[in-house]
Amino acid sequence: MSERTTAAIILAAGTSSRIGEDRHKLLLPLGDRPVIAHVLDAVLASQARPVLLVLGHRSAQLRAVLAPYLAHPEVHPIDNSHYQQGMSTSIHTGLTELTRLMPDCDSTLIILGDQPLLSASILDTLMEARHTTHSHIIAPLYQGQRGNPVLFERSLFPELLEVQGDEGGRTVLMRHRIEVSTIEVGSPHASYDVDTWDAYEAVVKEWHKQHHSDK
């Protein structure tokens, strides 16, 4: 089964500069737990293993808040000491640790730590598409709009390791766009992030709507 293993790299190292007032966006409350905990819940409920959590800004505070998650044997927190140089450094940190932990890992999902409405079913849909299409890259569509997370197969890891600055996997995705399979996963709400205070308020509003409709 090793050739079918898809890992998850959660990018949770950023400085939250756009949200202002020295807030850490990943620690903002959403229901009874912080934003980052919702992302971890979705990933742990999915088939993705292992789970690499790349930390940087306020790493000690995140580790303390997430202690119950970090006790999970498949969750591996790692510190990116270069996080201020941009998102690419977190991808490098995660991939380097992944290839050490599991050299024969088939692929990885690159997941943003500030996308708390993400669901395990979206992650599993992307992984299933990898097995059925054998595409090098699988990206979700939210009502026709491409979003995150994105699955990259192992052959692209060296290119991801060359990305610089505050760039995620977009340059690699564009370079290989004819090799990308896109999968429609439904409502755009799951793609909401909390980059700004207005965006956070939109996520809170949607979360309450979903939470109360479930009851």
PDB file of C-alpha atoms in Angstrom:
ATOM      1  CA  MET A   1       0.000   0.000   0.000  1.00  0.00           C
ATOM      2  CA  SER A   2       2.972   2.363   0.356  1.00  0.00           C
ATOM      3  CA  GLU A   3       2.659   3.552  -3.228  1.00  0.00           C
ATOM      4  CA  ARG A   4      -0.867   4.736  -2.409  1.00  0.00           C
ATOM      5  CA  THR A   5       0.105   6.828   0.612  1.00  0.00           C
ATOM      6  CA  THR A   6      -0.887  10.490   0.572  1.00  0.00           C
ATOM      7  CA  ALA A   7       0.463  12.672   3.353  1.00  0.00           C
ATOM      8  CA  ALA A   8      -0.875  16.008   4.581  1.00  0.00           C
ATOM      9  CA  ILE A   9       1.337  19.053   5.073  1.00  0.00           C
ATOM     10  CA  ILE A  10      -0.507  21.764   7.002  1.00  0.00           C
ATOM     11  CA  LEU A  11       1.010  25.229   6.632  1.00  0.00           C
ATOM     12  CA  ALA A  12       0.623  26.950  10.011  1.00  0.00           C
ATOM     13  CA  ALA A  13       3.765  29.069  10.309  1.00  0.00           C
ATOM     14  CA  GLY A  14       2.728  32.477   8.958  1.00  0.00           C
ATOM     15  CA  THR A  15       2.772  35.760  10.848  1.00  0.00           C
ATOM     16  CA  SER A  16      -0.947  36.630  10.392  1.00  0.00           C
ATOM     17  CA  SER A  17       0.163  40.144   9.421  1.00  0.00           C
ATOM     18  CA  ARG A  18      -2.996  40.979   7.447  1.00  0.00           C
ATOM     19  CA  ILE A  19      -5.413  40.348  10.310  1.00  0.00           C
ATOM     20  CA  GLY A  20      -3.928  43.119  12.459  1.00  0.00           C
ATOM     21  CA  GLU A  21      -3.798  44.027  16.154  1.00  0.00           C
ATOM     22  CA  ASP A  22      -1.196  41.359  16.894  1.00  0.00           C
ATOM     23  CA  ARG A  23      -3.799  38.612  16.574  1.00  0.00           C
ATOM     24  CA  HIS A  24      -2.824  35.112  15.522  1.00  0.00           C
ATOM     25  CA  LYS A  25      -5.435  34.082  12.976  1.00  0.00           C
ATOM     26  CA  LEU A  26      -4.982  30.350  13.634  1.00  0.00           C
ATOM     27  CA  LEU A  27      -5.797  30.854  17.321  1.00  0.00           C
ATOM     28  CA  LEU A  28      -8.970  32.868  16.756  1.00  0.00           C
ATOM     29  CA  PRO A  29     -12.013  31.090  18.216  1.00  0.00           C
ATOM     30  CA  LEU A  30     -14.475  29.258  16.019  1.00  0.00           C
ATOM     31  CA  GLY A  31     -17.136  27.562  18.130  1.00  0.00           C
ATOM     32  CA  ASP A  32     -15.418  25.829  21.021  1.00  0.00           C
ATOM     33  CA  ARG A  33     -11.906  25.610  19.563  1.00  0.00           C
ATOM     34  CA  PRO A  34      -9.430  27.649  17.515  1.00  0.00           C
ATOM     35  CA  VAL A  35      -9.334  27.871  13.717  1.00  0.00           C
ATOM     36  CA  ILE A  36      -6.302  25.565  13.370  1.00  0.00           C
ATOM     37  CA  ALA A  37      -8.008  22.826  15.428  1.00  0.00           C
ATOM     38  CA  HIS A  38     -10.838  22.622  12.875  1.00  0.00           C
ATOM     39  CA  VAL A  39      -8.280  22.054  10.121  1.00  0.00           C
ATOM     40  CA  LEU A  40      -6.580  19.317  12.139  1.00  0.00           C
ATOM     41  CA  ASP A  41      -9.942  17.673  12.862  1.00  0.00           C
ATOM     42  CA  ALA A  42     -10.731  17.525   9.129  1.00  0.00           C
ATOM     43  CA  VAL A  43      -7.309  16.134   8.238  1.00  0.00           C
ATOM     44  CA  LEU A  44      -7.342  13.509  10.999  1.00  0.00           C
ATOM     45  CA  ALA A  45     -10.830  12.387   9.908  1.00  0.00           C
ATOM     46  CA  SER A  46      -9.499  11.890   6.370  1.00  0.00           C
ATOM     47  CA  GLN A  47      -7.320   9.118   4.926  1.00  0.00           C
ATOM     48  CA  ALA A  48      -4.231  11.373   4.701  1.00  0.00           C
ATOM     49  CA  ARG A  49      -1.264  10.081   6.698  1.00  0.00           C
ATOM     50  CA  PRO A  50       1.130  11.104   8.091  1.00  0.00           C
ATOM     51  CA  VAL A  51       0.093  14.644   9.068  1.00  0.00           C
ATOM     52  CA  LEU A  52       2.890  17.202   9.182  1.00  0.00           C
ATOM     53  CA  LEU A  53       2.089  20.468  10.946  1.00  0.00           C
ATOM     54  CA  VAL A  54       4.568  23.196  10.005  1.00  0.00           C
ATOM     55  CA  LEU A  55       4.806  25.832  12.742  1.00  0.00           C
ATOM     56  CA  GLY A  56       6.694  29.109  12.954  1.00  0.00           C
ATOM     57  CA  HIS A  57       5.076  32.298  14.276  1.00  0.00           C
ATOM     58  CA  ARG A  58       4.176  31.784  17.970  1.00  0.00           C
ATOM     59  CA  SER A  59       5.087  28.126  17.678  1.00  0.00           C
ATOM     60  CA  ALA A  60       5.216  27.539  21.456  1.00  0.00           C
ATOM     61  CA  GLN A  61       1.733  29.002  21.906  1.00  0.00           C
ATOM     62  CA  LEU A  62       0.328  26.828  19.110  1.00  0.00           C
ATOM     63  CA  ARG A  63       2.007  23.731  20.543  1.00  0.00           C
ATOM     64  CA  ALA A  64       0.460  24.424  23.947  1.00  0.00           C
ATOM     65  CA  VAL A  65      -3.046  24.956  22.553  1.00  0.00           C
ATOM     66  CA  LEU A  66      -2.789  21.919  20.261  1.00  0.00           C
ATOM     67  CA  ALA A  67      -1.196  19.557  22.799  1.00  0.00           C
ATOM     68  CA  PRO A  68      -4.017  16.937  22.544  1.00  0.00           C
ATOM     69  CA  TYR A  69      -3.604  16.807  18.745  1.00  0.00           C
ATOM     70  CA  LEU A  70       0.178  16.639  18.939  1.00  0.00           C
ATOM     71  CA  ALA A  71      -0.124  13.517  21.093  1.00  0.00           C
ATOM     72  CA  HIS A  72      -1.596  11.695  18.066  1.00  0.00           C
ATOM     73  CA  PRO A  73       1.033   9.249  16.745  1.00  0.00           C
ATOM     74  CA  GLU A  74       0.496  10.327  13.134  1.00  0.00           C
ATOM     75  CA  VAL A  75       0.788  14.086  13.782  1.00  0.00           C
ATOM     76  CA  HIS A  76       4.297  15.478  13.435  1.00  0.00           C
ATOM     77  CA  PRO A  77       4.810  19.124  14.445  1.00  0.00           C
ATOM     78  CA  ILE A  78       7.890  20.729  12.916  1.00  0.00           C
ATOM     79  CA  ASP A  79       9.278  24.228  13.281  1.00  0.00           C
ATOM     80  CA  ASN A  80      10.179  26.323  10.251  1.00  0.00           C
ATOM     81  CA  SER A  81      12.857  28.714  11.474  1.00  0.00           C
ATOM     82  CA  HIS A  82      12.710  30.638   8.170  1.00  0.00           C
ATOM     83  CA  TYR A  83       8.943  31.243   8.220  1.00  0.00           C
ATOM     84  CA  GLN A  84       9.336  35.019   7.860  1.00  0.00           C
ATOM     85  CA  GLN A  85      10.733  34.429   4.365  1.00  0.00           C
ATOM     86  CA  GLY A  86       7.352  33.230   3.152  1.00  0.00           C
ATOM     87  CA  MET A  87       5.103  30.247   2.555  1.00  0.00           C
ATOM     88  CA  SER A  88       7.610  28.465   0.310  1.00  0.00           C
ATOM     89  CA  THR A  89       9.876  27.862   3.323  1.00  0.00           C
ATOM     90  CA  SER A  90       7.072  26.012   5.105  1.00  0.00           C
ATOM     91  CA  ILE A  91       6.525  23.799   2.064  1.00  0.00           C
ATOM     92  CA  HIS A  92      10.279  23.076   2.035  1.00  0.00           C
ATOM     93  CA  THR A  93      10.258  22.261   5.761  1.00  0.00           C
ATOM     94  CA  GLY A  94       7.262  19.942   5.422  1.00  0.00           C
ATOM     95  CA  LEU A  95       8.551  18.116   2.339  1.00  0.00           C
ATOM     96  CA  THR A  96      12.022  17.645   3.824  1.00  0.00           C
ATOM     97  CA  GLU A  97      10.530  16.079   6.955  1.00  0.00           C
ATOM     98  CA  LEU A  98       8.089  13.989   4.916  1.00  0.00           C
ATOM     99  CA  THR A  99      10.831  12.474   2.767  1.00  0.00           C
ATOM    100  CA  ARG A 100      12.753  11.657   5.955  1.00  0.00           C
ATOM    101  CA  LEU A 101       9.727  10.100   7.669  1.00  0.00           C
ATOM    102  CA  MET A 102       8.331   8.275   4.634  1.00  0.00           C
ATOM    103  CA  PRO A 103      10.699   8.193   1.645  1.00  0.00           C
ATOM    104  CA  ASP A 104       8.268   6.164  -0.474  1.00  0.00           C
ATOM    105  CA  CYS A 105       5.281   8.471   0.111  1.00  0.00           C
ATOM    106  CA  ASP A 106       3.307   8.687  -3.129  1.00  0.00           C
ATOM    107  CA  SER A 107       1.940  12.233  -2.831  1.00  0.00           C
ATOM    108  CA  THR A 108       1.010  14.992  -0.438  1.00  0.00           C
ATOM    109  CA  LEU A 109      -1.806  17.436   0.127  1.00  0.00           C
ATOM    110  CA  ILE A 110      -0.628  20.999   0.776  1.00  0.00           C
ATOM    111  CA  ILE A 111      -3.211  22.379   3.211  1.00  0.00           C
ATOM    112  CA  LEU A 112      -3.610  25.930   4.495  1.00  0.00           C
ATOM    113  CA  GLY A 113      -3.931  26.187   8.278  1.00  0.00           C
ATOM    114  CA  ASP A 114      -6.497  28.990   8.012  1.00  0.00           C
ATOM    115  CA  GLN A 115      -9.202  27.117   6.050  1.00  0.00           C
ATOM    116  CA  PRO A 116     -11.339  25.873   8.973  1.00  0.00           C
ATOM    117  CA  LEU A 117     -14.474  24.943   6.985  1.00  0.00           C
ATOM    118  CA  LEU A 118     -12.518  22.305   5.061  1.00  0.00           C
ATOM    119  CA  SER A 119     -13.970  18.798   5.375  1.00  0.00           C
ATOM    120  CA  ALA A 120     -12.466  15.317   5.460  1.00  0.00           C
ATOM    121  CA  SER A 121     -14.672  14.351   2.515  1.00  0.00           C
ATOM    122  CA  ILE A 122     -13.025  16.991   0.302  1.00  0.00           C
ATOM    123  CA  LEU A 123      -9.584  15.649   1.211  1.00  0.00           C
ATOM    124  CA  ASP A 124     -10.658  12.060   0.579  1.00  0.00           C
ATOM    125  CA  THR A 125     -12.241  13.069  -2.752  1.00  0.00           C
ATOM    126  CA  LEU A 126      -8.919  14.553  -3.885  1.00  0.00           C
ATOM    127  CA  MET A 127      -7.045  11.406  -2.822  1.00  0.00           C
ATOM    128  CA  GLU A 128      -9.530   9.138  -4.562  1.00  0.00           C
ATOM    129  CA  ALA A 129      -9.161  11.217  -7.735  1.00  0.00           C
ATOM    130  CA  ARG A 130      -5.396  10.694  -7.538  1.00  0.00           C
ATOM    131  CA  HIS A 131      -5.937   6.925  -7.590  1.00  0.00           C
ATOM    132  CA  THR A 132      -8.468   6.966 -10.430  1.00  0.00           C
ATOM    133  CA  THR A 133      -6.890   9.584 -12.726  1.00  0.00           C
ATOM    134  CA  HIS A 134      -3.178   9.059 -11.908  1.00  0.00           C
ATOM    135  CA  SER A 135      -2.759  12.797 -12.540  1.00  0.00           C
ATOM    136  CA  HIS A 136       0.333  14.498 -11.126  1.00  0.00           C
ATOM    137  CA  ILE A 137      -1.718  17.266  -9.515  1.00  0.00           C
ATOM    138  CA  ILE A 138      -5.290  17.207  -8.179  1.00  0.00           C
ATOM    139  CA  ALA A 139      -6.987  20.511  -7.363  1.00  0.00           C
ATOM    140  CA  PRO A 140     -10.490  21.170  -6.027  1.00  0.00           C
ATOM    141  CA  LEU A 141     -13.053  23.358  -7.748  1.00  0.00           C
ATOM    142  CA  TYR A 142     -15.533  25.233  -5.563  1.00  0.00           C
ATOM    143  CA  GLN A 143     -18.448  25.933  -7.921  1.00  0.00           C
ATOM    144  CA  GLY A 144     -15.997  26.206 -10.784  1.00  0.00           C
ATOM    145  CA  GLN A 145     -13.289  28.207  -8.973  1.00  0.00           C
ATOM    146  CA  ARG A 146      -9.999  26.452  -8.305  1.00  0.00           C
ATOM    147  CA  GLY A 147      -8.915  26.529  -4.671  1.00  0.00           C
ATOM    148  CA  ASN A 148      -7.017  24.733  -1.930  1.00  0.00           C
ATOM    149  CA  PRO A 149      -5.835  22.255  -0.811  1.00  0.00           C
ATOM    150  CA  VAL A 150      -3.884  20.837  -3.752  1.00  0.00           C
ATOM    151  CA  LEU A 151      -2.458  17.328  -4.052  1.00  0.00           C
ATOM    152  CA  PHE A 152       1.009  16.946  -5.610  1.00  0.00           C
ATOM    153  CA  GLU A 153       2.563  13.618  -6.517  1.00  0.00           C
ATOM    154  CA  ARG A 154       6.079  12.753  -5.388  1.00  0.00           C
ATOM    155  CA  SER A 155       7.717  13.402  -8.779  1.00  0.00           C
ATOM    156  CA  LEU A 156       6.965  17.115  -8.266  1.00  0.00           C
ATOM    157  CA  PHE A 157       8.526  17.366  -4.792  1.00  0.00           C
ATOM    158  CA  PRO A 158      11.904  18.572  -6.202  1.00  0.00           C
ATOM    159  CA  GLU A 159      10.137  21.425  -8.023  1.00  0.00           C
ATOM    160  CA  LEU A 160       8.198  22.372  -4.897  1.00  0.00           C
ATOM    161  CA  LEU A 161      11.522  22.500  -3.039  1.00  0.00           C
ATOM    162  CA  GLU A 162      12.736  25.116  -5.530  1.00  0.00           C
ATOM    163  CA  VAL A 163       9.820  27.533  -5.010  1.00  0.00           C
ATOM    164  CA  GLN A 164      10.925  30.799  -3.379  1.00  0.00           C
ATOM    165  CA  GLY A 165       9.409  33.576  -1.271  1.00  0.00           C
ATOM    166  CA  ASP A 166       5.769  33.818  -0.264  1.00  0.00           C
ATOM    167  CA  GLU A 167       4.729  31.498  -3.056  1.00  0.00           C
ATOM    168  CA  GLY A 168       2.874  28.269  -2.454  1.00  0.00           C
ATOM    169  CA  GLY A 169       2.598  25.585  -5.107  1.00  0.00           C
ATOM    170  CA  ARG A 170       1.035  27.908  -7.689  1.00  0.00           C
ATOM    171  CA  THR A 171       4.090  28.177  -9.949  1.00  0.00           C
ATOM    172  CA  VAL A 172       4.480  24.389 -10.068  1.00  0.00           C
ATOM    173  CA  LEU A 173       0.755  23.999 -10.721  1.00  0.00           C
ATOM    174  CA  MET A 174       0.882  26.495 -13.602  1.00  0.00           C
ATOM    175  CA  ARG A 175       3.985  24.882 -15.113  1.00  0.00           C
ATOM    176  CA  HIS A 176       2.190  21.522 -15.141  1.00  0.00           C
ATOM    177  CA  ARG A 177      -1.328  22.776 -15.824  1.00  0.00           C
ATOM    178  CA  ILE A 178      -1.966  20.183 -18.554  1.00  0.00           C
ATOM    179  CA  GLU A 179      -1.279  17.472 -15.951  1.00  0.00           C
ATOM    180  CA  VAL A 180      -3.802  18.864 -13.443  1.00  0.00           C
ATOM    181  CA  SER A 181      -7.094  17.111 -12.764  1.00  0.00           C
ATOM    182  CA  THR A 182      -9.727  19.329 -11.167  1.00  0.00           C
ATOM    183  CA  ILE A 183     -12.547  17.891  -9.088  1.00  0.00           C
ATOM    184  CA  GLU A 184     -15.737  19.812  -8.298  1.00  0.00           C
ATOM    185  CA  VAL A 185     -16.284  19.589  -4.545  1.00  0.00           C
ATOM    186  CA  GLY A 186     -19.251  21.924  -4.108  1.00  0.00           C
ATOM    187  CA  SER A 187     -19.881  24.924  -1.903  1.00  0.00           C
ATOM    188  CA  PRO A 188     -17.240  27.685  -1.893  1.00  0.00           C
ATOM    189  CA  HIS A 189     -17.620  28.007   1.894  1.00  0.00           C
ATOM    190  CA  ALA A 190     -15.085  25.226   2.456  1.00  0.00           C
ATOM    191  CA  SER A 191     -12.466  27.336   0.674  1.00  0.00           C
ATOM    192  CA  TYR A 192     -12.930  30.360   2.972  1.00  0.00           C
ATOM    193  CA  ASP A 193      -9.786  31.396   4.819  1.00  0.00           C
ATOM    194  CA  VAL A 194      -9.233  33.848   7.683  1.00  0.00           C
ATOM    195  CA  ASP A 195      -6.559  36.083   6.154  1.00  0.00           C
ATOM    196  CA  THR A 196      -8.306  39.292   7.235  1.00  0.00           C
ATOM    197  CA  TRP A 197     -10.722  40.251  10.023  1.00  0.00           C
ATOM    198  CA  ASP A 198     -13.588  40.562   7.529  1.00  0.00           C
ATOM    199  CA  ALA A 199     -12.775  37.094   6.180  1.00  0.00           C
ATOM    200  CA  TYR A 200     -12.736  35.696   9.733  1.00  0.00           C
ATOM    201  CA  GLU A 201     -16.155  37.225  10.434  1.00  0.00           C
ATOM    202  CA  ALA A 202     -17.501  35.613   7.237  1.00  0.00           C
ATOM    203  CA  VAL A 203     -16.151  32.218   8.375  1.00  0.00           C
ATOM    204  CA  VAL A 204     -17.720  32.612  11.837  1.00  0.00           C
ATOM    205  CA  LYS A 205     -21.071  33.505  10.274  1.00  0.00           C
ATOM    206  CA  GLU A 206     -20.971  30.502   7.932  1.00  0.00           C
ATOM    207  CA  TRP A 207     -19.830  28.148  10.705  1.00  0.00           C
ATOM    208  CA  HIS A 208     -22.758  29.192  12.919  1.00  0.00           C
ATOM    209  CA  LYS A 209     -25.146  28.732  10.023  1.00  0.00           C
ATOM    210  CA  GLN A 210     -23.855  25.196   9.383  1.00  0.00           C
ATOM    211  CA  HIS A 211     -23.681  24.356  13.078  1.00  0.00           C
ATOM    212  CA  HIS A 212     -27.248  25.413  13.833  1.00  0.00           C
ATOM    213  CA  SER A 213     -28.645  23.765  10.696  1.00  0.00           C
ATOM    214  CA  ASP A 214     -27.118  20.466  11.871  1.00  0.00           C
ATOM    215  CA  LYS A 215     -29.193  20.512  15.063  1.00  0.00           C
TER     216      LYS A 215
END
